[in-house]
Coordinates of C-alpha atoms in Angstrom, one line a residue:
Chain A
X56 CA -1.6 -45.9 4.4
X57 CA -2.0 -49.2 6.4
X58 CA -3.0 -49.6 9.9
X59 CA -0.2 -47.7 11.7
X60 CA 1.2 -48.5 15.1
X61 CA -0.1 -45.2 16.5
X62 CA -3.6 -46.2 15.2
X63 CA -3.4 -49.6 16.8
X64 CA -2.3 -48.0 20.1
X65 CA -5.2 -45.5 20.0
X66 CA -7.6 -48.3 19.2
X67 CA -6.3 -50.5 22.1
X68 CA -6.4 -47.6 24.5
X69 CA -10.0 -46.8 23.6
X70 CA -11.0 -50.4 23.8
X71 CA -9.3 -50.7 27.2
X72 CA -11.0 -47.6 28.5
X73 CA -14.5 -48.7 27.4
X74 CA -13.9 -52.3 28.4
X75 CA -12.7 -51.2 31.8
X76 CA -15.7 -49.1 32.3
X77 CA -18.1 -51.9 31.2
X78 CA -16.3 -54.4 33.5
X79 CA -16.4 -52.0 36.4
X80 CA -20.1 -51.4 36.0
X81 CA -20.8 -55.1 35.6
X82 CA -18.9 -55.8 38.8
X83 CA -20.8 -53.2 40.7
X84 CA -24.1 -54.3 39.3
X85 CA -23.6 -57.9 40.1
X86 CA -22.2 -57.3 43.6
X87 CA -24.0 -54.2 44.7
X88 CA -26.2 -54.2 47.8
X89 CA -29.2 -52.8 46.0
X90 CA -29.2 -55.2 43.1
X91 CA -32.5 -56.9 42.2
Chain B
X49 CA -45.9 -28.0 46.5
X50 CA -48.6 -30.2 48.0
X51 CA -49.5 -32.3 45.0
X52 CA -51.2 -35.6 45.3
X53 CA -48.9 -38.3 44.2
X54 CA -50.7 -41.1 42.4
X55 CA -49.5 -44.7 42.0
X56 CA -47.1 -44.8 39.1
X57 CA -45.7 -47.7 37.1
X58 CA -42.4 -49.2 38.0
X59 CA -39.5 -51.0 36.3
X60 CA -39.6 -54.8 36.8
X61 CA -35.8 -55.1 37.3
X62 CA -32.7 -52.9 37.4
X63 CA -31.2 -54.8 34.4
X64 CA -34.3 -54.1 32.4
X65 CA -34.1 -50.4 33.2
X66 CA -30.4 -50.2 32.3
X67 CA -31.1 -52.0 29.0
X68 CA -34.0 -49.7 28.3
X69 CA -32.0 -46.5 28.9
X70 CA -29.0 -48.0 27.0
X71 CA -31.5 -48.8 24.2
X72 CA -32.7 -45.3 24.3
X73 CA -29.1 -44.1 23.8
X74 CA -28.0 -46.6 21.2
X75 CA -29.5 -45.6 18.0
X76 CA -28.7 -45.5 14.3
X77 CA -26.0 -42.9 15.0
X78 CA -23.8 -45.4 16.9
X79 CA -23.4 -47.5 13.8
X80 CA -23.7 -44.9 11.0
X81 CA -22.8 -41.4 12.3
X82 CA -19.9 -42.2 14.6
X83 CA -17.6 -44.0 12.1
X84 CA -18.1 -41.2 9.6
X85 CA -17.3 -38.6 12.2
X86 CA -14.2 -40.4 13.4
X87 CA -12.8 -41.1 9.9
X88 CA -13.4 -37.6 8.7
X89 CA -12.2 -35.7 11.8
X90 CA -8.7 -37.0 12.5
X91 CA -9.2 -40.7 13.1
X92 CA -7.6 -41.8 16.3
X93 CA -6.9 -38.1 17.2
X94 CA -10.7 -37.5 17.1
X95 CA -10.9 -39.9 20.1
X96 CA -9.0 -37.5 22.3
X97 CA -11.7 -34.8 22.3
X98 CA -14.4 -37.5 22.0
X99 CA -13.4 -39.1 25.3
X100 CA -12.7 -35.7 27.0
X101 CA -16.3 -34.6 26.1
X102 CA -17.5 -38.0 27.2
X103 CA -16.1 -37.3 30.7
X104 CA -17.0 -33.6 31.0
X105 CA -20.3 -33.4 29.2
X106 CA -21.6 -36.9 28.5
X107 CA -21.4 -38.7 31.8
X108 CA -22.3 -35.6 33.9
X109 CA -25.4 -34.9 31.8
X110 CA -26.3 -38.6 32.0
X111 CA -26.2 -38.4 35.9
X112 CA -28.0 -35.1 35.9
X113 CA -30.8 -36.4 33.8
X114 CA -31.2 -39.5 35.8
X115 CA -31.2 -37.3 38.9
X116 CA -33.8 -34.8 37.6
X117 CA -35.9 -37.7 36.4
X118 CA -35.9 -39.7 39.7
X119 CA -36.5 -36.4 41.6
X120 CA -39.5 -35.6 39.4
X121 CA -40.9 -39.1 39.8
X122 CA -41.1 -38.6 43.6
X123 CA -43.6 -35.9 42.9
X124 CA -45.5 -37.9 40.3
X125 CA -43.9 -36.2 37.2
X126 CA -42.6 -38.2 34.3
X127 CA -41.9 -35.3 31.9
X128 CA -39.8 -32.2 31.8
X129 CA -42.5 -29.6 32.6
X130 CA -43.4 -31.1 36.0
X131 CA -39.8 -31.9 36.8
X132 CA -38.7 -28.3 36.2
X133 CA -41.6 -27.1 38.2
X134 CA -40.5 -29.0 41.3
X135 CA -36.9 -27.9 40.8
X136 CA -37.6 -24.2 40.3
X137 CA -40.4 -22.6 42.3
X138 CA -41.2 -20.2 39.5
X139 CA -44.3 -19.9 37.3
X140 CA -42.3 -20.0 34.1
X141 CA -40.2 -23.1 35.0
X142 CA -42.7 -25.6 33.7
X143 CA -42.8 -23.8 30.3
X144 CA -39.1 -24.6 29.7
X145 CA -40.1 -28.2 29.9
X146 CA -42.0 -27.7 26.7
X147 CA -38.6 -27.8 24.9
X148 CA -38.2 -31.5 26.0
X149 CA -41.7 -32.4 24.9
X150 CA -41.2 -30.6 21.6
X151 CA -37.8 -32.2 20.9
X152 CA -39.1 -35.7 21.7
X153 CA -42.3 -35.4 19.7
X154 CA -40.7 -33.9 16.5
X155 CA -37.9 -36.5 16.5
X156 CA -40.4 -39.3 17.1
X157 CA -42.4 -38.1 14.1
X158 CA -39.5 -38.4 11.6
X159 CA -37.5 -41.1 13.4
X160 CA -40.5 -43.5 13.0
X161 CA -40.1 -43.1 9.2
X162 CA -36.3 -43.5 9.2
X163 CA -36.6 -46.5 11.5
X164 CA -39.1 -48.1 9.1
X165 CA -36.5 -47.9 6.3
X166 CA -34.3 -50.3 8.3
X167 CA -37.1 -52.7 8.8
X168 CA -38.0 -52.4 5.1
X169 CA -34.4 -53.0 4.1
X170 CA -34.0 -56.1 6.3
X171 CA -37.0 -57.5 4.3
X172 CA -35.4 -56.3 1.0
X173 CA -32.1 -58.0 2.1
X174 CA -33.5 -61.4 2.9
X175 CA -35.5 -61.4 -0.3
X176 CA -32.4 -60.2 -2.3
X177 CA -34.4 -57.4 -3.8
X178 CA -31.4 -55.2 -4.4
X179 CA -29.0 -58.0 -5.4
X180 CA -27.8 -57.4 -8.9
X181 CA -27.4 -53.6 -8.6
X182 CA -23.8 -53.1 -9.6
X183 CA -22.6 -49.7 -8.4
X184 CA -23.1 -47.1 -5.7
X185 CA -25.2 -44.8 -7.9
X186 CA -27.6 -47.6 -8.7
X187 CA -27.9 -48.5 -5.0
X188 CA -28.5 -44.9 -4.2
X189 CA -31.1 -44.7 -6.8
X190 CA -32.7 -47.8 -5.3
X191 CA -32.7 -46.1 -1.9
X192 CA -34.2 -42.9 -3.3
X193 CA -36.8 -44.9 -5.1
X194 CA -37.7 -46.7 -1.9
X195 CA -38.0 -43.4 -0.1
X196 CA -40.1 -41.9 -2.9
X197 CA -37.5 -39.2 -3.6
X198 CA -37.0 -40.3 -7.2
X199 CA -39.3 -42.1 -9.6
X200 CA -37.3 -45.3 -10.4
X201 CA -38.0 -48.6 -12.1
X202 CA -37.3 -50.4 -8.8
X203 CA -40.4 -49.4 -7.0
X204 CA -43.9 -48.5 -7.9
X205 CA -44.3 -45.4 -5.8
X206 CA -43.8 -45.6 -2.0
X207 CA -46.2 -48.4 -1.3
X208 CA -43.6 -50.6 0.3
X209 CA -42.0 -47.8 2.3
X210 CA -45.5 -46.8 3.5
X211 CA -46.4 -50.4 4.6
X212 CA -43.2 -50.6 6.6
X213 CA -43.9 -47.2 8.1
X214 CA -47.3 -48.4 9.3
X215 CA -45.8 -51.6 10.7
X216 CA -43.1 -49.6 12.6
X217 CA -45.7 -47.2 13.8
X218 CA -48.0 -49.9 15.1
X219 CA -45.1 -51.7 16.8
X220 CA -44.0 -48.6 18.5
X221 CA -47.4 -47.6 19.9
X222 CA -48.3 -51.2 20.8
X223 CA -45.1 -51.4 23.0
X224 CA -46.0 -48.0 24.5
X225 CA -49.5 -49.2 25.2
X226 CA -48.2 -52.3 27.0
X227 CA -46.5 -49.9 29.5
X228 CA -43.1 -49.6 31.2
X229 CA -42.5 -53.0 32.5
X230 CA -44.5 -55.2 30.1
X231 CA -43.8 -53.1 27.0
X232 CA -40.6 -51.0 27.0
X233 CA -38.7 -53.2 29.5
X234 CA -39.7 -56.4 27.7
X235 CA -38.6 -54.9 24.3
X236 CA -35.2 -53.8 25.8
X237 CA -34.6 -57.3 27.2
X238 CA -35.2 -58.9 23.8
X239 CA -33.9 -56.2 21.4
X240 CA -30.7 -55.2 23.2
X241 CA -29.1 -58.7 23.5
X242 CA -30.2 -59.4 19.9
X243 CA -28.6 -56.2 18.7
X244 CA -25.3 -57.0 20.4
X245 CA -25.4 -60.6 19.1
X246 CA -26.1 -59.4 15.5
X247 CA -23.4 -56.7 15.7
X248 CA -20.8 -59.2 17.0
X249 CA -21.7 -61.7 14.2
X250 CA -21.2 -58.9 11.6
X251 CA -18.0 -57.7 13.2
X252 CA -16.6 -61.2 13.1
X253 CA -17.5 -61.4 9.4
X254 CA -15.9 -58.0 8.8
X255 CA -12.6 -58.8 10.5
X256 CA -12.3 -62.2 8.7
X257 CA -12.8 -60.6 5.3
X258 CA -9.1 -59.6 5.1
X259 CA -8.4 -58.4 1.5
X260 CA -11.5 -59.4 -0.5
X261 CA -9.7 -58.7 -3.9
X262 CA -6.1 -59.8 -3.7
X263 CA -5.5 -57.8 -6.9
X264 CA -6.1 -54.6 -4.9
X265 CA -4.2 -55.2 -1.7
X266 CA -4.7 -51.6 -0.4
X267 CA -8.5 -52.4 -0.2
X268 CA -8.4 -54.3 3.1
X269 CA -10.1 -54.4 6.4
X270 CA -6.8 -53.6 8.1
X271 CA -6.7 -50.3 6.1
X272 CA -10.3 -49.7 7.0
X273 CA -9.4 -49.8 10.7
X274 CA -6.4 -47.6 9.9
X275 CA -8.7 -45.1 8.2
X276 CA -10.7 -44.8 11.4
X277 CA -7.9 -45.1 14.0
X278 CA -4.7 -43.7 12.5
X279 CA -4.3 -40.3 14.3
X280 CA -3.9 -37.1 12.5
X281 CA -2.8 -34.8 15.3
X282 CA -2.7 -31.7 13.0
X283 CA -6.6 -31.8 13.2
X284 CA -6.5 -31.2 16.9
X285 CA -5.8 -27.5 16.4
X286 CA -9.0 -27.1 14.5
X287 CA -11.9 -26.1 16.9
X288 CA -14.4 -27.8 14.4
X289 CA -13.0 -31.2 15.4
X290 CA -13.6 -30.4 19.1
X291 CA -17.1 -29.3 18.3
X292 CA -17.7 -32.3 16.2
X293 CA -16.6 -34.5 19.1
X294 CA -18.8 -32.7 21.5
X295 CA -21.8 -33.0 19.1
X296 CA -21.2 -36.7 18.6
X297 CA -21.1 -37.4 22.4
X298 CA -24.2 -35.4 22.7
X299 CA -26.1 -37.3 20.0
X300 CA -24.9 -40.7 20.9
X301 CA -26.0 -40.6 24.6
X302 CA -29.4 -39.3 23.7
X303 CA -29.2 -36.6 26.3
X304 CA -31.0 -33.3 25.9
X305 CA -34.3 -34.8 25.0
X306 CA -36.1 -35.6 28.2
X307 CA -36.3 -39.3 27.5
X308 CA -33.8 -40.4 30.2
X309 CA -35.8 -38.2 32.7
X310 CA -39.0 -40.0 31.8
X311 CA -37.4 -43.5 32.3
X312 CA -35.7 -42.5 35.6
X313 CA -39.0 -41.1 36.9
X314 CA -40.2 -44.7 37.4
X315 CA -37.4 -45.4 39.8
X316 CA -37.9 -45.6 43.6
X317 CA -36.5 -42.6 45.5
X318 CA -33.6 -44.7 47.0
X319 CA -32.7 -46.6 43.8
X320 CA -29.2 -46.2 42.6
X321 CA -28.6 -43.9 39.6
X322 CA -24.9 -43.5 39.8
X323 CA -23.9 -47.0 38.6
X324 CA -27.0 -47.3 36.4
X325 CA -26.1 -44.0 34.6
X326 CA -22.5 -45.0 34.2
X327 CA -23.5 -48.5 33.0
X328 CA -25.8 -46.9 30.4
X329 CA -23.1 -44.7 29.1
X330 CA -20.5 -47.5 29.0
X331 CA -22.9 -49.8 27.2
X332 CA -23.6 -47.1 24.6
X333 CA -19.8 -46.5 24.1
X334 CA -19.3 -50.3 23.7
X335 CA -21.9 -50.3 21.0
X336 CA -20.5 -47.2 19.3
X337 CA -16.8 -47.3 19.4
X338 CA -16.1 -51.1 19.6
X339 CA -19.0 -52.4 17.4
X340 CA -20.0 -49.3 15.4
X341 CA -16.4 -48.5 14.6
X342 CA -15.7 -52.0 13.3
X343 CA -18.5 -52.4 10.7
X344 CA -19.5 -49.8 8.1
X345 CA -16.1 -48.1 7.5
X346 CA -13.8 -51.1 7.6
X347 CA -16.0 -53.1 5.4
X348 CA -16.5 -50.3 2.9
X349 CA -12.8 -49.6 2.7
X350 CA -12.2 -53.3 2.2
X351 CA -14.4 -53.4 -0.9
X352 CA -14.2 -50.0 -2.3
X353 CA -11.0 -48.4 -1.0
X354 CA -10.5 -45.2 1.0
X355 CA -11.2 -42.7 -1.8
X356 CA -14.6 -44.2 -2.6
X357 CA -15.5 -44.7 1.0
X358 CA -14.7 -41.0 1.7
X359 CA -16.9 -40.0 -1.2
X360 CA -19.7 -42.3 0.0
X361 CA -19.4 -41.0 3.6
X362 CA -19.6 -37.4 2.3
X363 CA -23.1 -38.2 1.0
X364 CA -24.1 -38.7 4.7
X365 CA -24.5 -41.6 7.1
X366 CA -27.5 -42.9 5.3
X367 CA -25.6 -43.4 2.0
X368 CA -23.0 -45.4 3.9
X369 CA -25.6 -47.5 5.7
X370 CA -28.2 -48.0 3.0
X371 CA -26.2 -47.8 -0.2
X372 CA -22.6 -48.9 0.4
X373 CA -23.4 -51.7 2.9
X374 CA -25.9 -53.4 0.5
X375 CA -23.3 -53.3 -2.2
X376 CA -21.0 -55.3 0.1
X377 CA -23.7 -57.7 1.1
X378 CA -24.4 -58.7 -2.4
X379 CA -20.8 -59.6 -2.9
X380 CA -20.3 -61.9 0.1
X381 CA -21.5 -65.4 0.7
X382 CA -24.8 -65.5 2.6
X383 CA -24.9 -61.7 2.1
X384 CA -28.7 -61.7 2.3
X385 CA -28.5 -63.0 5.9
X386 CA -25.8 -60.5 6.8
X387 CA -27.8 -57.7 5.2
X388 CA -30.9 -58.9 7.1
X389 CA -29.0 -58.9 10.4
X390 CA -27.5 -55.5 9.7
X391 CA -30.8 -53.7 9.0
X392 CA -32.6 -55.6 11.8
X393 CA -29.8 -54.5 14.2
X394 CA -30.4 -50.9 13.1
X395 CA -34.2 -51.4 13.5
X396 CA -33.7 -52.6 17.1
X397 CA -31.4 -49.6 17.7
X398 CA -34.1 -47.4 16.3
X399 CA -37.2 -48.8 18.0
X400 CA -35.6 -48.8 21.5
X401 CA -34.9 -45.1 21.0
X402 CA -38.3 -44.1 19.5
X403 CA -40.3 -45.7 22.3
X404 CA -38.4 -43.6 24.8
X405 CA -39.4 -40.4 22.9
X406 CA -43.0 -41.5 22.9
X407 CA -42.9 -42.4 26.6
X408 CA -42.0 -38.8 27.8
X409 CA -45.1 -37.4 26.0
X410 CA -47.3 -40.2 27.3
X411 CA -46.0 -39.6 30.8
X412 CA -46.9 -35.9 30.4
X413 CA -50.5 -36.8 29.3
X414 CA -50.9 -39.4 32.1
X415 CA -49.3 -37.4 34.9
X416 CA -50.5 -33.9 34.2
X417 CA -53.9 -34.6 32.7
X418 CA -54.8 -37.8 34.5
X419 CA -55.3 -39.6 31.2
X420 CA -55.3 -43.4 31.2
X421 CA -52.4 -45.0 29.4
X422 CA -54.7 -46.2 26.6
X423 CA -56.1 -42.7 26.0
X424 CA -52.6 -41.1 26.1
X425 CA -51.2 -43.7 23.7
X426 CA -54.2 -43.2 21.3
X427 CA -53.9 -39.4 21.5
X428 CA -50.2 -39.3 20.8
X429 CA -50.5 -42.1 18.2
X430 CA -53.2 -40.3 16.3
X431 CA -51.2 -37.1 16.2
X432 CA -48.0 -38.8 15.2
X433 CA -49.7 -40.8 12.4
X434 CA -51.1 -37.6 11.0
X435 CA -47.8 -35.7 11.2
X436 CA -45.7 -38.5 9.8
X437 CA -47.7 -38.2 6.5
X438 CA -46.1 -34.9 5.9
X439 CA -42.6 -36.4 6.4
X440 CA -43.3 -39.3 4.1
X441 CA -44.7 -37.3 1.3
X442 CA -42.5 -34.2 1.6
X443 CA -39.2 -36.0 2.3
X444 CA -37.6 -35.0 -0.9
X445 CA -38.3 -31.3 -0.4
X446 CA -36.3 -31.0 2.8
X447 CA -39.2 -31.2 5.2
X448 CA -37.5 -33.8 7.4
X449 CA -34.1 -32.1 7.3
X450 CA -35.6 -28.9 8.7
X451 CA -37.1 -30.9 11.6
X452 CA -33.9 -32.8 12.2
X453 CA -31.9 -29.6 12.5
X454 CA -34.2 -27.6 14.8
X455 CA -35.4 -30.4 17.0
X456 CA -32.8 -33.1 16.5
X457 CA -29.7 -31.0 16.6
X458 CA -30.2 -27.5 18.0
X459 CA -33.1 -28.3 20.3
X460 CA -31.0 -30.9 22.1
X461 CA -28.3 -28.5 23.2
X462 CA -30.7 -25.8 24.2
X463 CA -32.7 -28.3 26.4
X464 CA -29.4 -29.7 27.9
X465 CA -28.2 -26.2 28.7
X466 CA -31.5 -25.2 30.3
X467 CA -31.8 -28.3 32.4
X468 CA -28.2 -28.0 33.6
X469 CA -28.8 -24.3 34.7
X470 CA -32.0 -25.2 36.4
X471 CA -30.6 -28.2 38.2
X472 CA -27.1 -27.1 39.1
X473 CA -27.7 -23.3 39.6
X474 CA -31.4 -22.7 40.4
X475 CA -32.2 -25.8 42.3
X476 CA -28.7 -25.6 43.8
X477 CA -25.5 -27.5 43.1
X478 CA -25.3 -29.0 46.6
X479 CA -28.9 -30.2 46.6
X480 CA -28.5 -31.6 43.1
X481 CA -25.3 -33.4 44.1
X482 CA -27.1 -35.0 47.1
X483 CA -30.0 -35.9 44.9
X484 CA -27.8 -37.7 42.4
X485 CA -25.8 -39.5 45.1
X486 CA -28.9 -40.6 47.1
X487 CA -29.1 -44.4 47.2
X488 CA -26.0 -44.6 45.0
X489 CA -23.9 -47.9 45.0
X490 CA -20.9 -45.6 44.9
X491 CA -20.4 -41.9 45.5
X492 CA -19.8 -39.8 42.4
X493 CA -16.1 -38.6 42.6
X494 CA -16.2 -35.0 44.0
X495 CA -14.4 -33.4 41.0
X496 CA -17.5 -34.1 39.0
X497 CA -19.3 -31.6 41.2
X498 CA -17.2 -28.8 39.8
X499 CA -17.4 -30.2 36.3
X500 CA -21.2 -30.3 36.5
X501 CA -21.5 -26.9 38.0
X502 CA -19.0 -25.0 35.8
X503 CA -17.6 -27.0 33.0
X504 CA -20.7 -28.8 31.6
X505 CA -22.9 -25.7 31.3
X506 CA -20.0 -23.7 29.9
X507 CA -19.3 -26.3 27.3
X508 CA -23.0 -26.6 26.4
X509 CA -23.1 -22.8 26.1
X510 CA -20.1 -22.8 23.8
X511 CA -21.5 -25.6 21.6
X512 CA -24.9 -23.8 21.5
X513 CA -23.4 -20.5 20.5
X514 CA -21.1 -22.2 17.9
X515 CA -24.1 -24.0 16.3
X516 CA -26.2 -20.8 16.5
X517 CA -23.7 -18.7 14.6
X518 CA -22.3 -21.3 12.2
X519 CA -25.4 -23.4 11.4
X520 CA -28.7 -22.0 13.0
X521 CA -28.5 -18.5 11.5
X522 CA -27.6 -19.6 7.9
X523 CA -30.3 -22.3 8.1
X524 CA -32.8 -19.8 9.5
X525 CA -32.0 -17.5 6.6
X526 CA -32.7 -20.4 4.2
X527 CA -29.1 -20.3 2.8
X528 CA -28.8 -23.0 0.1
X529 CA -32.5 -23.9 0.1
X530 CA -33.7 -24.5 -3.5
X531 CA -36.5 -22.1 -4.6
X532 CA -39.0 -25.0 -5.1
X533 CA -38.4 -26.3 -1.6
X534 CA -39.0 -23.0 0.2
X535 CA -42.7 -23.7 0.8
X536 CA -42.0 -27.1 2.3
X537 CA -39.3 -25.8 4.6
X538 CA -41.6 -23.0 5.8
X539 CA -44.4 -25.6 6.1
X540 CA -42.0 -27.6 8.4
X541 CA -41.2 -24.6 10.5
X542 CA -44.9 -23.6 10.9
X543 CA -45.7 -27.2 11.9
X544 CA -42.9 -27.1 14.5
X545 CA -44.1 -23.7 15.8
X546 CA -47.7 -25.2 16.1
X547 CA -46.3 -28.2 18.0
X548 CA -44.3 -26.1 20.4
X549 CA -47.2 -23.7 21.0
X550 CA -49.5 -26.6 21.6
X551 CA -47.3 -27.9 24.3
X552 CA -47.1 -24.5 26.0
X553 CA -50.9 -24.3 25.9
X554 CA -51.3 -27.9 27.3
X555 CA -48.9 -27.1 30.1
X556 CA -50.9 -23.9 30.9
X557 CA -54.1 -25.9 30.9
X558 CA -52.7 -28.7 33.0
X559 CA -51.5 -26.4 35.8
X560 CA -54.6 -24.3 35.7
X561 CA -56.6 -27.5 36.3
X562 CA -54.3 -28.5 39.1
X563 CA -54.7 -25.1 40.7
X564 CA -58.5 -25.4 40.5
X565 CA -58.4 -28.9 42.0
X566 CA -56.1 -27.8 44.8
X567 CA -58.3 -24.8 45.4
X568 CA -61.4 -26.9 45.7
X569 CA -59.8 -29.4 48.0
X570 CA -58.4 -26.8 50.3

């Protein structure tokens, strides 16, 4: 079976989506006006 | 409604709140349920419906629940009955909130016991108690012996399980007693970073395992990742896969319970909820997809192969977590430490969720009955301690499973559907939209307005109907229940009916008292 290219692509896309979301939220939390 | 708003507790910091809500969302399911669902429902292809539902059900519900919670908090309500009462000017509105209290309480009762297994197993790992057991069946028997489901030579009754249940129970209620900032927030600030550190350590160990037995090259971590991620597009035509993805999103974000509402009620009226809600969802997804997807299944495939892992996973998430993982730990260097970290990680995931369930009920007793926190914690604690005895001693008869279905599965989608209709349709979509965006660090993109108003309730209705027809009716009709278990299953149902009726009665009494107070003061 192996770890197919399509599987690797799906994994990378999912990681990028979640990583992007986390990075965006961190950016907003660190630099937002209302941060405490 | 001219209600007197009393001084309520507040979160110490925004980070603390986000960690606490993320802790509420991140539970055992992130590390045990998700990988099993993904592997058995099309691998990478499962992620297509999974992320679609994350966008059209998960995130919208998260924002709605933060919005309902903060709105209720303005009027001094930290639980669903009071929140629904201010959203919908109708006498019956508050009674719908009983669903939230019911769901939280029932799950809290059995989750406390499940959570205690993880603490118990972290102790059994560091003391190498299960080391030496050679196969999956022996490990499963060890687990069943621990739980008291089977009489085994490994344990003398359920003494150890009971002790850890008591420790878990005391820890939960001690944290609840300490309050929002000094209890729940402090726990989240310690447990959440620890959980992530432990998970990252274990993931590094997993990906550096390679092929543990070079004689069997197909048993490798790489194939384990392939098992989770290789897409099987043919599965996308099966509606069950889409329903499974919707269900997973639902469970993983801990929506539909009233717990997020309770936490959000301690916000200030102008505090942001848009980025906080998004950050909570993102943190949960990081824990689930990136960390949860990289531990149990890849490590299991590396040691036992795909066929055996599939068989183990079919036995349920607990078999994977409590039977196959220990088998791996006893085969790797410093396995006792990795086992300790794995189960402690699960314990942290569990306790940060269970305190959230307790908080909603405590908020109900404090806000609607004017009880002190001490009295509210003692009242709930006493009730939970009594109820958990039934779960402990009747576990093997399906008592817990019955609760898990009606409260922990079906109850969630019913509550989510009800709250969505009340917030977006009765309170009003535009008012709800403004409420959610109030004080936001960003504006929620406008297309989510239409998703929240039309798509989310429609999807929840479809999921609710699907579960009703395919699962709820057969379960209600006791299909597949062994003759000897019938009395316990009925006992579980009667218990749940009593809990639900008690909440309805308490809501009735609380509002009656309020009417009398308001009448006297006028």
